[in-house]
Coordinates of C-alpha atoms in Angstrom, one line a residue:
Chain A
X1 CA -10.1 94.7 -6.3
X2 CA -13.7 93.7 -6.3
X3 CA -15.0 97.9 -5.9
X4 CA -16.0 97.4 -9.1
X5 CA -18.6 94.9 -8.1
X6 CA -20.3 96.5 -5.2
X7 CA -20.6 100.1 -7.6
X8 CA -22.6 98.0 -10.2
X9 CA -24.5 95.5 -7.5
X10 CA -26.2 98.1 -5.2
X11 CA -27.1 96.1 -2.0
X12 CA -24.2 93.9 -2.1
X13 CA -22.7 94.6 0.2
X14 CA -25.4 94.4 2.6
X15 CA -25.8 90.9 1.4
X16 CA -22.1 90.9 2.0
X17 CA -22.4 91.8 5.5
X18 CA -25.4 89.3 6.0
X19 CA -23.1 86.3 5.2
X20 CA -20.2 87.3 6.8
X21 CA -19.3 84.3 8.8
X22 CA -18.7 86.5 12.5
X23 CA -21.8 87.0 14.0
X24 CA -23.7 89.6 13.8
X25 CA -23.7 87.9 9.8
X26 CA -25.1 84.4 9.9
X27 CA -22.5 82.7 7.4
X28 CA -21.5 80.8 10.1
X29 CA -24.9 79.2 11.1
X30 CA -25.4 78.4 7.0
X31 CA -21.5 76.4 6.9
X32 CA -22.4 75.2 10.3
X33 CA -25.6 74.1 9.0
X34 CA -24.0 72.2 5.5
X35 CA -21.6 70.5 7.8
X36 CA -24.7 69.0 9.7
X37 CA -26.7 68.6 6.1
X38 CA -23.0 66.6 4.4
X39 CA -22.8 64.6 7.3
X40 CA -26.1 63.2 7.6
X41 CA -26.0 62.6 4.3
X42 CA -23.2 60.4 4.3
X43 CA -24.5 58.5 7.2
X44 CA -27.7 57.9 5.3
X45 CA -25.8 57.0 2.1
X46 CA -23.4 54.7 4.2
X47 CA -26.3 53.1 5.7
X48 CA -28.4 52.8 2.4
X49 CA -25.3 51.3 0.5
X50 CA -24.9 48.4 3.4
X51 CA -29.3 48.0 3.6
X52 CA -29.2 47.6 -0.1
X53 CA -26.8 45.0 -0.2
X54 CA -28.3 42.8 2.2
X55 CA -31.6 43.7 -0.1
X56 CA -30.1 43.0 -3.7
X57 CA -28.6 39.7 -2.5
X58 CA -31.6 38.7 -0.4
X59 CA -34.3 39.7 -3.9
X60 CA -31.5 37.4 -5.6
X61 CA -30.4 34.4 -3.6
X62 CA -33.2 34.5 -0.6
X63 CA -36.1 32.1 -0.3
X64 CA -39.9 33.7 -1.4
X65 CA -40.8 34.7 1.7
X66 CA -37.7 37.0 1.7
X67 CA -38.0 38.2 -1.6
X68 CA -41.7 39.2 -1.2
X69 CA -41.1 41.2 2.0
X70 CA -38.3 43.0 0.1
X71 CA -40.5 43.6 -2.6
X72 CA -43.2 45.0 0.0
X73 CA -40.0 47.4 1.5
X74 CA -39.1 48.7 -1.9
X75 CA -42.3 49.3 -3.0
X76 CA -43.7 50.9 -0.4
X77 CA -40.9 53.4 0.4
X78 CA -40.7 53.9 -3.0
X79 CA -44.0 55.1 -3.5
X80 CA -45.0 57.2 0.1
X81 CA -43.5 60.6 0.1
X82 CA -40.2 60.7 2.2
X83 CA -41.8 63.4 4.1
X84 CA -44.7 60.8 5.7
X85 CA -41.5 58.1 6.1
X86 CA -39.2 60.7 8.5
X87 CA -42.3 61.4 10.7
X88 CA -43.7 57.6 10.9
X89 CA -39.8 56.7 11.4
X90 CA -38.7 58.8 13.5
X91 CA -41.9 58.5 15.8
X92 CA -42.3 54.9 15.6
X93 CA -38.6 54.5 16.0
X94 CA -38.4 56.0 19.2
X95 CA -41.1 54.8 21.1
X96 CA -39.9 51.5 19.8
X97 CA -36.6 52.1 21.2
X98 CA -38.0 53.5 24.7
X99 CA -40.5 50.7 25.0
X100 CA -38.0 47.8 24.2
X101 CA -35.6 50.2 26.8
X102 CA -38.7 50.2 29.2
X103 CA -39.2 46.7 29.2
X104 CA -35.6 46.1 29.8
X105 CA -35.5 48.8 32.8
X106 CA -33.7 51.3 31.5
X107 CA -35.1 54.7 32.0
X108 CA -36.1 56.2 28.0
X109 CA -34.1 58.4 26.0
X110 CA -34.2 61.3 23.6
X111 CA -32.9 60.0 20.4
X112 CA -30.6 62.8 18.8
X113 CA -31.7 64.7 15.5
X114 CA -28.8 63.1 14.0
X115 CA -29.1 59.8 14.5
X116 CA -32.6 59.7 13.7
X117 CA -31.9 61.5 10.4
X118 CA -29.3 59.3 9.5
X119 CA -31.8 56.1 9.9
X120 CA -34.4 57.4 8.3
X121 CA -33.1 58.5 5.3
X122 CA -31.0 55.4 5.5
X123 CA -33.4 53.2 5.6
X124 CA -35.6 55.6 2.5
X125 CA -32.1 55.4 0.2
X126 CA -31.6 51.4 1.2
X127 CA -35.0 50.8 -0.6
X128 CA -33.6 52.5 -3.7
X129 CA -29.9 51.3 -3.5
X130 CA -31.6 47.7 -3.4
X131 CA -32.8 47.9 -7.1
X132 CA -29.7 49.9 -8.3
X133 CA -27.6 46.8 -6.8
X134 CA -30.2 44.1 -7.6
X135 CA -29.7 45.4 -11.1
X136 CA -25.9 45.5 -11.6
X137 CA -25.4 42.6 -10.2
X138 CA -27.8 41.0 -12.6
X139 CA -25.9 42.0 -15.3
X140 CA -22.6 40.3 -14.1
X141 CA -21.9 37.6 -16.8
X142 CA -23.1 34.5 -15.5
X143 CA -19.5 32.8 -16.7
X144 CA -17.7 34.6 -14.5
X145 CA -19.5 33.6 -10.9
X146 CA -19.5 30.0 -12.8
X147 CA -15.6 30.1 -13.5
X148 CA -14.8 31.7 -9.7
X149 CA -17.0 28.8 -8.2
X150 CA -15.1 26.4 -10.3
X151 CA -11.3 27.8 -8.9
X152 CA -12.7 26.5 -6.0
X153 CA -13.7 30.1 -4.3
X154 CA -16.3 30.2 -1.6
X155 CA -19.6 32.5 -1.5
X156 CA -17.9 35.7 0.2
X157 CA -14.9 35.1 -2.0
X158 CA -16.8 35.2 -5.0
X159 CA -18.4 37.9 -4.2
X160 CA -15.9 40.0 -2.9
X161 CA -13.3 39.6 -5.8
X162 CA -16.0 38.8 -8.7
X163 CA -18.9 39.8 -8.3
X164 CA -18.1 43.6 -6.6
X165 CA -15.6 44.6 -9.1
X166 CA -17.3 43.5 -11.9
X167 CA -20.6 45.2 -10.7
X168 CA -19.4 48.6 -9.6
X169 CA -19.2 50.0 -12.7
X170 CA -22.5 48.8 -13.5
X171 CA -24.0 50.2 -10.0
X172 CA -22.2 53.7 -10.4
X173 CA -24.4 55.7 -12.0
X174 CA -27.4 54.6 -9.8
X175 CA -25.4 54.9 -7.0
X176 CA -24.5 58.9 -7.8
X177 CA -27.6 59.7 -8.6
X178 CA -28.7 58.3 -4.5
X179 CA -25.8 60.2 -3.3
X180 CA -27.5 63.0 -4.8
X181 CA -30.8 62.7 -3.3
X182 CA -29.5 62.0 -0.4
X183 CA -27.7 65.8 0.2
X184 CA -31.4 67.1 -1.6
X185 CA -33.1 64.9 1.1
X186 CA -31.6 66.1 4.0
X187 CA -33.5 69.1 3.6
X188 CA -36.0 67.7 4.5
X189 CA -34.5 67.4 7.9
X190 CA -35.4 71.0 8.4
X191 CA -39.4 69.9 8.7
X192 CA -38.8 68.0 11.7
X193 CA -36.5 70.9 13.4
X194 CA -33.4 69.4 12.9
X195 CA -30.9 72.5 12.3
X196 CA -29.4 71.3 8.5
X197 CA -28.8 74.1 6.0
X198 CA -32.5 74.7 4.9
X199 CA -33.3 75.6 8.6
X200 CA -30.8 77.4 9.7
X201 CA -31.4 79.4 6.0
X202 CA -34.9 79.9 6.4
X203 CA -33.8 81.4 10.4
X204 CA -32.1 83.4 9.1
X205 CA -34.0 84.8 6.5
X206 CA -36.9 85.1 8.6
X207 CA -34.9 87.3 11.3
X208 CA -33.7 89.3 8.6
X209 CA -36.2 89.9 6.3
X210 CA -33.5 89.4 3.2
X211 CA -35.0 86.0 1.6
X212 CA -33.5 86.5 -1.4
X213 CA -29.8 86.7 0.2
X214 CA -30.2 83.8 1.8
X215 CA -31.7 81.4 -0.2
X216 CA -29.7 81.8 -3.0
X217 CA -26.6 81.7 -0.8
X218 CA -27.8 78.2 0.4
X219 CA -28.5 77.0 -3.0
X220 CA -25.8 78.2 -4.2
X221 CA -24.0 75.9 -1.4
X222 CA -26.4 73.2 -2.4
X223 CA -25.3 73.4 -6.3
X224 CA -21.4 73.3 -4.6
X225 CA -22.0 70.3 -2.9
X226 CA -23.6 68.5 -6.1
X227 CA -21.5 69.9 -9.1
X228 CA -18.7 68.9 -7.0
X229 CA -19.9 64.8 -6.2
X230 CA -20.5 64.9 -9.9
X231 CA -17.0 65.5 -10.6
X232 CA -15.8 63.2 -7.5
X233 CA -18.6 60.2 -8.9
X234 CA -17.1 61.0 -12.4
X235 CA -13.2 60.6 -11.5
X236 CA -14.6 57.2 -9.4
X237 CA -16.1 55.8 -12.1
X238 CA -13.6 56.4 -14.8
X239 CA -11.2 54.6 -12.0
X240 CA -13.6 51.4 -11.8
X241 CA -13.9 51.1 -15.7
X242 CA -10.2 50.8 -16.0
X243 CA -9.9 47.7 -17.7
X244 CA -13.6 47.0 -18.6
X245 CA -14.0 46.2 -22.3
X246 CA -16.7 47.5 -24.0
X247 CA -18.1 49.2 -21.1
X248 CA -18.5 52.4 -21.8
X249 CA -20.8 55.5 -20.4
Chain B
X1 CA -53.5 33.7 -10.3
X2 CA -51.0 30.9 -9.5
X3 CA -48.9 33.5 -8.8
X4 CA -50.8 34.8 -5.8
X5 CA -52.0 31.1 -4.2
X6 CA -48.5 30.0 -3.7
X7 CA -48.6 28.6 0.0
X8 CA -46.4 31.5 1.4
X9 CA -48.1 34.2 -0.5
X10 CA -51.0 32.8 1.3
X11 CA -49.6 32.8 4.6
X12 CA -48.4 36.4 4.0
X13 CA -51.6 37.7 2.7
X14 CA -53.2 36.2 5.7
X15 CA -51.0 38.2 7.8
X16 CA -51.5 41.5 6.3
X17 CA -55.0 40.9 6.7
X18 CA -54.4 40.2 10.2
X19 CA -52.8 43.2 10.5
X20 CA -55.6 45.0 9.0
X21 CA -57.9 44.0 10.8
X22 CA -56.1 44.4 14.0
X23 CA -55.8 48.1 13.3
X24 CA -59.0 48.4 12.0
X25 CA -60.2 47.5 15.6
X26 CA -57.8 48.5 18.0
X27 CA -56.3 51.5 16.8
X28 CA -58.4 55.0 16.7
X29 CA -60.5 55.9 14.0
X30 CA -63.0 57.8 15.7
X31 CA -61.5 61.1 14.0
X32 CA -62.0 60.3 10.9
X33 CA -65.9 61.9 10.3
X34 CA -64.7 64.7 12.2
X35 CA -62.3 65.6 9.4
X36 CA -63.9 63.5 6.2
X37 CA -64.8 67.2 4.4
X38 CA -61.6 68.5 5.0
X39 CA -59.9 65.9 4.3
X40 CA -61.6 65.2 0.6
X41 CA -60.6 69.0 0.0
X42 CA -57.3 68.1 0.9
X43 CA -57.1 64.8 -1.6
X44 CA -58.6 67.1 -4.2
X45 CA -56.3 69.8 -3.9
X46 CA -53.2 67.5 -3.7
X47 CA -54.4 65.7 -7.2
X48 CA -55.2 68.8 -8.6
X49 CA -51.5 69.9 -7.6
X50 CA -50.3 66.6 -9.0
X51 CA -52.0 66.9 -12.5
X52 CA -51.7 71.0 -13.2
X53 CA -48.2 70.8 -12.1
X54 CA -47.0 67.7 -13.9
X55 CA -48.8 69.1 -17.4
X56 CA -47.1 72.5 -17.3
X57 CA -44.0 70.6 -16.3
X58 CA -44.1 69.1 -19.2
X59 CA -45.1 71.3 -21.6
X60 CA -41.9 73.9 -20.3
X61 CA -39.5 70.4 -20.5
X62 CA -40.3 69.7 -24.1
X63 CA -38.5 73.6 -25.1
X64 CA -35.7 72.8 -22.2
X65 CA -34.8 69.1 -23.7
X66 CA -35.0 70.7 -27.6
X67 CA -32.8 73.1 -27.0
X68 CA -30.2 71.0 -25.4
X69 CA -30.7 68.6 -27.8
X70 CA -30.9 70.6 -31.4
X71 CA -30.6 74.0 -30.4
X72 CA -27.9 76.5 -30.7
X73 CA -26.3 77.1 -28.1
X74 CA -27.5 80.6 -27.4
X75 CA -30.4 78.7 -25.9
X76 CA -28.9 75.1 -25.0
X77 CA -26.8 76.7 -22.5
X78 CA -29.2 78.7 -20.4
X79 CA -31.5 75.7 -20.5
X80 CA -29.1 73.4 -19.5
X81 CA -28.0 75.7 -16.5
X82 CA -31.7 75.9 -15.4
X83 CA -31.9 72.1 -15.3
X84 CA -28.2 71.9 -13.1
X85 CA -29.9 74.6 -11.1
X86 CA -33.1 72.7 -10.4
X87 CA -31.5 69.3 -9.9
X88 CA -28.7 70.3 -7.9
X89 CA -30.9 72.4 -5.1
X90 CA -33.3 70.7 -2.7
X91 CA -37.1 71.6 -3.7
X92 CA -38.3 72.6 -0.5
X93 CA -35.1 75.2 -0.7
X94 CA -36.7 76.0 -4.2
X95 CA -40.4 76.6 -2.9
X96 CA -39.7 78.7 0.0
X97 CA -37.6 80.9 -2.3
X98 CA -40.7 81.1 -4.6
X99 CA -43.0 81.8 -1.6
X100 CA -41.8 83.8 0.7
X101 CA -39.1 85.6 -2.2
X102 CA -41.4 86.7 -4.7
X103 CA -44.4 87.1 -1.6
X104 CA -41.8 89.5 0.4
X105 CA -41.2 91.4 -3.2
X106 CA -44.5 91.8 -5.2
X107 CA -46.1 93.7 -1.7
X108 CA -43.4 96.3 -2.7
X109 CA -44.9 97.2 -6.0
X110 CA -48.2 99.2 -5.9
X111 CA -48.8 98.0 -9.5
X112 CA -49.0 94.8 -8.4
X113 CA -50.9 95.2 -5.1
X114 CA -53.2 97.0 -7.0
X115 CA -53.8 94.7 -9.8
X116 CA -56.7 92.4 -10.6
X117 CA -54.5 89.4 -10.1
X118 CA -53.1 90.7 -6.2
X119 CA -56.2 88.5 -4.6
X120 CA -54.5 85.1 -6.7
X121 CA -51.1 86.3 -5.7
X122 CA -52.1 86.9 -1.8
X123 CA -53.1 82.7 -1.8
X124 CA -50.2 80.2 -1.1
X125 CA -51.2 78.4 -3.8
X126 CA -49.8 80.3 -7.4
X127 CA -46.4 79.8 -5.7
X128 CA -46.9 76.0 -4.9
X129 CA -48.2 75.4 -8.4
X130 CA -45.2 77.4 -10.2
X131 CA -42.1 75.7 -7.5
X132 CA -44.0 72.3 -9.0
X133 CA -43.9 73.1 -12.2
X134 CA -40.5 74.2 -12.4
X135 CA -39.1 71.7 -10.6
X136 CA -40.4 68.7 -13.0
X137 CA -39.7 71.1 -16.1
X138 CA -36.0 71.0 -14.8
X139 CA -35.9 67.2 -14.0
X140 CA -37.7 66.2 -17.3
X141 CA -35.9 68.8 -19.6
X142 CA -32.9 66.4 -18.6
X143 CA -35.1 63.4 -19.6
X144 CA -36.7 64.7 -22.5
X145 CA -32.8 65.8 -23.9
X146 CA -31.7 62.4 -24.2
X147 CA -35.0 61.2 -25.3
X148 CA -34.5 63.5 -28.6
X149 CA -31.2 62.7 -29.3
X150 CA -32.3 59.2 -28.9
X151 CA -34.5 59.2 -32.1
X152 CA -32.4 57.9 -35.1
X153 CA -31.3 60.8 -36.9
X154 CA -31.6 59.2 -40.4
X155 CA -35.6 59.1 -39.7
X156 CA -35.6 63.1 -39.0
X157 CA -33.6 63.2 -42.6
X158 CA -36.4 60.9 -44.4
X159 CA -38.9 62.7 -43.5
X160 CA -37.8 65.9 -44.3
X161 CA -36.5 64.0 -47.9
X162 CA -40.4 63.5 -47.8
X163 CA -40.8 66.9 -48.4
X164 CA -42.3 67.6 -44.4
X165 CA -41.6 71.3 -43.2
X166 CA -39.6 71.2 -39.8
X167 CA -42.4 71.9 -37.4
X168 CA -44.7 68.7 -39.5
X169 CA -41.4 66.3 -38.9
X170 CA -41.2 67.7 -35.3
X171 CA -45.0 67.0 -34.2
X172 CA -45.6 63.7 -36.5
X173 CA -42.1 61.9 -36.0
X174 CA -39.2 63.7 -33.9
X175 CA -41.9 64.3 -30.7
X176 CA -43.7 61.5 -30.9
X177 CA -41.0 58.9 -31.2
X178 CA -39.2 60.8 -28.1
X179 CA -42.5 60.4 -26.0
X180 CA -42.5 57.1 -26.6
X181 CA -39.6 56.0 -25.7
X182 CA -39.4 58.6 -22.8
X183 CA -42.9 56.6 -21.3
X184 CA -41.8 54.7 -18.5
X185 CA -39.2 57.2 -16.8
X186 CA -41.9 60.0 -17.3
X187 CA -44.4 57.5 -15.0
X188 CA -41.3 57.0 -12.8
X189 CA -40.6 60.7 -12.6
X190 CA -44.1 61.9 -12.4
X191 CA -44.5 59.5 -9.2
X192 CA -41.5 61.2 -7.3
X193 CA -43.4 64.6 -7.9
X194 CA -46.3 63.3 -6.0
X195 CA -44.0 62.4 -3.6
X196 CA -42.5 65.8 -3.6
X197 CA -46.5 67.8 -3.3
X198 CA -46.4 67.4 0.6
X199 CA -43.8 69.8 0.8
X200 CA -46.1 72.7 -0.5
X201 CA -47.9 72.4 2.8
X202 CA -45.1 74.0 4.7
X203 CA -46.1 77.2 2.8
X204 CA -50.1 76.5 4.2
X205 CA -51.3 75.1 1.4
X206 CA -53.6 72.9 2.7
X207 CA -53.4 69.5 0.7
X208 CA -53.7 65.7 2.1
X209 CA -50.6 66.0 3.8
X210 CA -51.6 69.2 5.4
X211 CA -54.9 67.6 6.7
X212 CA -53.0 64.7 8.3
X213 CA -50.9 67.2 10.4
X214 CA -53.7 69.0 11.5
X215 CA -55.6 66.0 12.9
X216 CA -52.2 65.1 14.3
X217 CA -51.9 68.5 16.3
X218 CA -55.5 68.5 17.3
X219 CA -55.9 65.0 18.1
X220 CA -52.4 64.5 19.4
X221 CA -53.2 60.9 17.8
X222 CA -49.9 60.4 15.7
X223 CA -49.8 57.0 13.7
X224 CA -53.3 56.9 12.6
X225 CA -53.5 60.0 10.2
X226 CA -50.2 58.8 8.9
X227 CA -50.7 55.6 8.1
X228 CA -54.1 56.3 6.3
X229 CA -52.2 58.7 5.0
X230 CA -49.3 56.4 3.7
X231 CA -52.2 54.4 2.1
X232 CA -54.0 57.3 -0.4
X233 CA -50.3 58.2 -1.1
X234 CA -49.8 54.6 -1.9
X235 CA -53.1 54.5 -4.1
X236 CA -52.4 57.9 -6.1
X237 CA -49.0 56.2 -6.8
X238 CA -50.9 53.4 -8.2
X239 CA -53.1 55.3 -10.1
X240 CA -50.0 57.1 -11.9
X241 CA -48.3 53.7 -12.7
X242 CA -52.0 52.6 -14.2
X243 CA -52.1 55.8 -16.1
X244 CA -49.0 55.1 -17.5
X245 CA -49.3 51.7 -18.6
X246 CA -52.3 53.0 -20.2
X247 CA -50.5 55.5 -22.3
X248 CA -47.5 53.4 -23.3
X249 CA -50.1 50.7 -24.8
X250 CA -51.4 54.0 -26.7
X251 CA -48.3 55.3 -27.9
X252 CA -45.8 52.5 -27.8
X253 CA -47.7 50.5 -30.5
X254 CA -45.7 49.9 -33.8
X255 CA -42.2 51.2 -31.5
X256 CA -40.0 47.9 -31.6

């Protein structure tokens, strides 16, 4: 069905063999290798989402020395290249970790690729996700948290039925744009050896000599991954402005 | 002032300085002469990076966001593909396509090898500078779209009531109002490609990044080099946000 393809594209099916996912092609190591690069970052997202709520309420409602060592957190990561942030993490990090484990008398560990790159880019998307959620939550009408106090609501209920709904919408658009650094940012994984879908690409390209191949395959799995969260972030926020009057995109 | 002598500002800055000063004298530093030349190579090549790569950016972003914005779609659709494409793959992916892509190809051609331009296209460097460039084309072609569409049409329509030929409304209204506006996510943008230039040194281009790795694998001192290292990144970035504050006092005047 598809002869027609390989006449005009001399050298496809080369490149065809080269992906095949069985091995002697290495389109298994490249899925194998977005599997590793989706869930890392999910983890990291995950983990930003939750650091940059505690930071959005604690730059709104915490005393001044909170708010300036927030500010200090968001600037800084905000402003050092992620790439300087994964190595002083992930270093710092685990001889942290084996030091405190030392000191307790436990023999140290080797923390796993995974982990690591799911807290460091966690803690990199936090700083970000606490200005996206700072702002949206600014922007909740005043009247509202006002009128929920006055039914008599506590704190968490407030903010769990008034104060989330109401900001979603509001945080959406910041939010998707993270998610999408995030799956970009995992690449950078690959620097620090950790087998995500850049490294295993450039592994394989390097053993093979066809660059071309596989780069484009993995970008093209990239652009998959992103035109696809679009739609997903999309459908999601259409959902949360069910309802919302006058909010519009 | 007040703002800063606030009792627990004081108490905070007094700890930072503590901290200083407690890594100033117990952490090493005895590297540092060692690798001072190299290392003001490195901070000149990086801002040289910065600047080259950020101006050609631009000046491909400005076609990119027109065309999406005014243009038929003959050319709004390719450029708005190549701004999906550049946002939507990772940059390093992007760079090592460029370098070792096109550097596996042009060898193939003698043409090329034989050209005046073979000892440029030998370096690292051409293919750092052109990944760069392409990448903030793509990101601010996106910004620079909305930025045109932003500009009241009924001004465009005045102007050219005023007798201006397309290209005079175009430099004396349509670009200069976008710019304007466009400031302060340009200064945003432009600081996330300094954060993105220490990925060029995984194709050897030895910038300040580059330098701090090396003193890293000779020294095997780790958080040294990257810490100072966190610092001039933290310095450029304050230099970019100056720059920009600059320029939006220049060109924001009279822009409600």
């Amino acid at each position: 069905m598809l002869d027609w393809l390989f006449q005009v594209w001399p050298g496809l099916d080369a490149s065809a063999a080269l992906l095949s996912l069985s091995p002697p092609g290495w389109g298994g190591n490249l899925l194998r290798g977005a599997v590793n690069s989706l869930i890392i970052a999910l983890g990291a997202f995950g983990l930003g989402c939750m650091i940059g709520t505690a930071g959005a309420l604690g730059k709104l409602g915490g005393g001044p020395v909170t708010r300036d060592l927030l500010a200090v957190y968001t600037t800084v990561v905000r402003a050092v290249p992620e790439l300087i942030l994964i190595l002083l993490l992930y270093y710092a990090g685990t001889d942290l970790l084996n030091q405190a484990l030392g000191a307790l008398g436990y023999r140290p560990v080797q923390i796993s690729g995974l982990a690591a790159g799911i807290g460091v880019l966690g803690v990199v998307q936090g700083a970000y996700a606490t200005e996206v959620l700072r702002g949206a939550i600014q922007a909740v009408p005043r009247g509202q948290i006002e009128a929920a106090r006055a039914y008599g609501m506590s704190a968490v209920q407030v903010f769990r039925r008034v104060t989330v709904p109401a900001m979603l919408p509001l945080a959406l658009p910041g939010l998707s744009n993270l998610w999408l650094i995030a799956t970009k940012d995992t690449a950078l994984l690959a620097i620090v050896g950790f087998s995500e879908l850049t490294l295993e690409t450039r592994q394989a390209a390097s053993s093979t000599r066809a660059y071309f191949t596989f780069f484009l395959a993995a970008g093209a799995l990239y652009l998959i991954m992103t035109l696809v969260s679009t739609r997903v972030f999309a459908w999601i926020e259409a959902r949360y402005r069910r309802g919302q009057a006058g909010a519009r995109a | 002032m007040r703002a800063v002598l606030q009792p627990h500002r004081l108490g905070l800055i007094g700890l930072a300085l503590a901290l200083a000063v407690w890594a100033a004298v117990s952490l090493r530093w005895d590297w540092i002469p060692r690798y001072a030349a190299l290392g003001a190579e490195g901070l000149w090549r990086t801002a040289w990076l910065l600047v080259l790569s950020t101006l050609i950016g631009f000046a491909l972003a400005v076609p990119l966001g027109l065309a999406q914005a005014a243009g038929p779609r003959v050319l709004a659709l390719p450029a708005r593909w190549f701004c999906t494409l550049i946002r939507g793959t990772p940059l390093l992916l992007q760079i090592w396509l460029i370098y070792y892509g096109l550097g596996s190809l042009f060898p193939q051609y003698p043409w090329i090898r034989h050209s005046d331009l073979w000892p440029i296209l030998r370096q690292a460097w051409p293919y750092a500078l052109l990944a760069l460039s392409l990448s903030y084309a793509g990101y601010e072609g996106e910004v620079m779209r909305g930025a045109f569409k932003a500009v009241p049409h009924g001004q465009l329509e005045a102007a050219r009531a005023y007798g201006l030929s397309r290209l005079a409304v175009f430099r004396r209204i349509w670009l200069p109002q976008a710019l304007a506006r466009v400031l302060p996510t340009l200064g945003g943008e432009t600081v996330l490609q300094l954060k993105s230039t220490p990925l060029v040194a995984t194709i050897t281009v030895i910038e300040i990044y580059a330098v701090a790795s090396r003193v890293r694998q000779d020294t095997f001192i780790i958080y040294e080099p990257l810490i100072l290292l966190a610092l001039v990144y933290l310095v450029f970035a304050g230099l970019i946000v100056l720059a920009f504050r600059w320029l939006e006092r220049r060109f924001a005047r009279g822009l409600g």
